[in-house]
Amino acid sequence: EPSSPKKSLAPCCGRLLSSLETHKAAKRRCCLAASGTMSRPTVEEAVEVLMMNEPKAFRIVTEVLFKIVRNIELHPHEPKYSQISTGSAAYTGKIACAKGGLRFLRAVGFEKREAAAGGAGCSSDAGDAPTLVLAAPDAEVLEAGKQALKAAVKEFGAKVEAARVAENKAAAFKLAELKRVSAQNNSKRDATAEAERRQIMEGMAADKAELERQRDPSNFC
């Protein structure tokens, strides 16, 4: 008898993994999402984690990341485009809260630097939050990141559409099944009603025949 899959925990985040078929993939994804302090990730790894987001979060984070990369490509020597305060509302509300947001920035070369008193790149509402800095933009890496985001958006959209189509098909099948059962029930009710009607008509005919027999004086049976 084959043994059941052994349950284990992903080493990075402690997530329980019990499916033998998806064990390795789940462990890799779990670790990718949890290991924010590992060595610089690749763009492919970052995009893989981005794909784990819900549709709304995915749309927001990919739009922001694409804008960041494009601005740096257009203005490679302007610090305001290559510095991101981790305490800003835009970062915390659109990038940090999404899976893979920070990982993607690190993949294209951003590094975290602790804030210095009065240092550049720290907005007044960010306090002493660290700043993500892209000190030496690499045009090839940035372009690869931009193209990867475009491909991810296309792939994600295809998956969402496929899920929508599958959901619609399931709903249509369920509706058709309900109609079939309803029609079947109606058919049974109609058949029962017809049988009852025939039984009543036969009873009435028998009563009428009996009444006529009783009225016939020549009928002594």
mmCIF file with all atom_site columns, C-alpha atoms in Angstrom, residues 95-96 98-107:
data_model
loop_
_atom_site.group_PDB
_atom_site.id
_atom_site.type_symbol
_atom_site.label_atom_id
_atom_site.label_alt_id
_atom_site.label_comp_id
_atom_site.label_asym_id
_atom_site.label_entity_id
_atom_site.label_seq_id
_atom_site.pdbx_PDB_ins_code
_atom_site.Cartn_x
_atom_site.Cartn_y
_atom_site.Cartn_z
_atom_site.occupancy
_atom_site.B_iso_or_equiv
_atom_site.pdbx_formal_charge
_atom_site.auth_seq_id
_atom_site.auth_comp_id
_atom_site.auth_asym_id
_atom_site.auth_atom_id
_atom_site.pdbx_PDB_model_num
ATOM 1  C CA . ILE A 1 95  ? 4.078  48.270 -3.160 1.00 0.00 ? 95  ILE A CA 1
ATOM 2  C CA . ALA A 1 96  ? 4.870  46.966 0.321  1.00 0.00 ? 96  ALA A CA 1
ATOM 3  C CA . ALA A 1 98  ? 1.605  43.467 -2.373 1.00 0.00 ? 98  ALA A CA 1
ATOM 4  C CA . LYS A 1 99  ? 3.447  40.182 -2.722 1.00 0.00 ? 99  LYS A CA 1
ATOM 5  C CA . GLY A 1 100 ? 6.670  40.654 -4.675 1.00 0.00 ? 100 GLY A CA 1
ATOM 6  C CA . GLY A 1 101 ? 6.616  44.460 -4.779 1.00 0.00 ? 101 GLY A CA 1
ATOM 7  C CA . LEU A 1 102 ? 9.821  45.011 -2.815 1.00 0.00 ? 102 LEU A CA 1
ATOM 8  C CA . ARG A 1 103 ? 11.360 41.921 -4.391 1.00 0.00 ? 103 ARG A CA 1
ATOM 9  C CA . PHE A 1 104 ? 10.923 43.403 -7.858 1.00 0.00 ? 104 PHE A CA 1
ATOM 10 C CA . LEU A 1 105 ? 12.537 46.693 -6.850 1.00 0.00 ? 105 LEU A CA 1
ATOM 11 C CA . ARG A 1 106 ? 15.489 44.780 -5.450 1.00 0.00 ? 106 ARG A CA 1
ATOM 12 C CA . ALA A 1 107 ? 15.656 42.705 -8.624 1.00 0.00 ? 107 ALA A CA 1
#
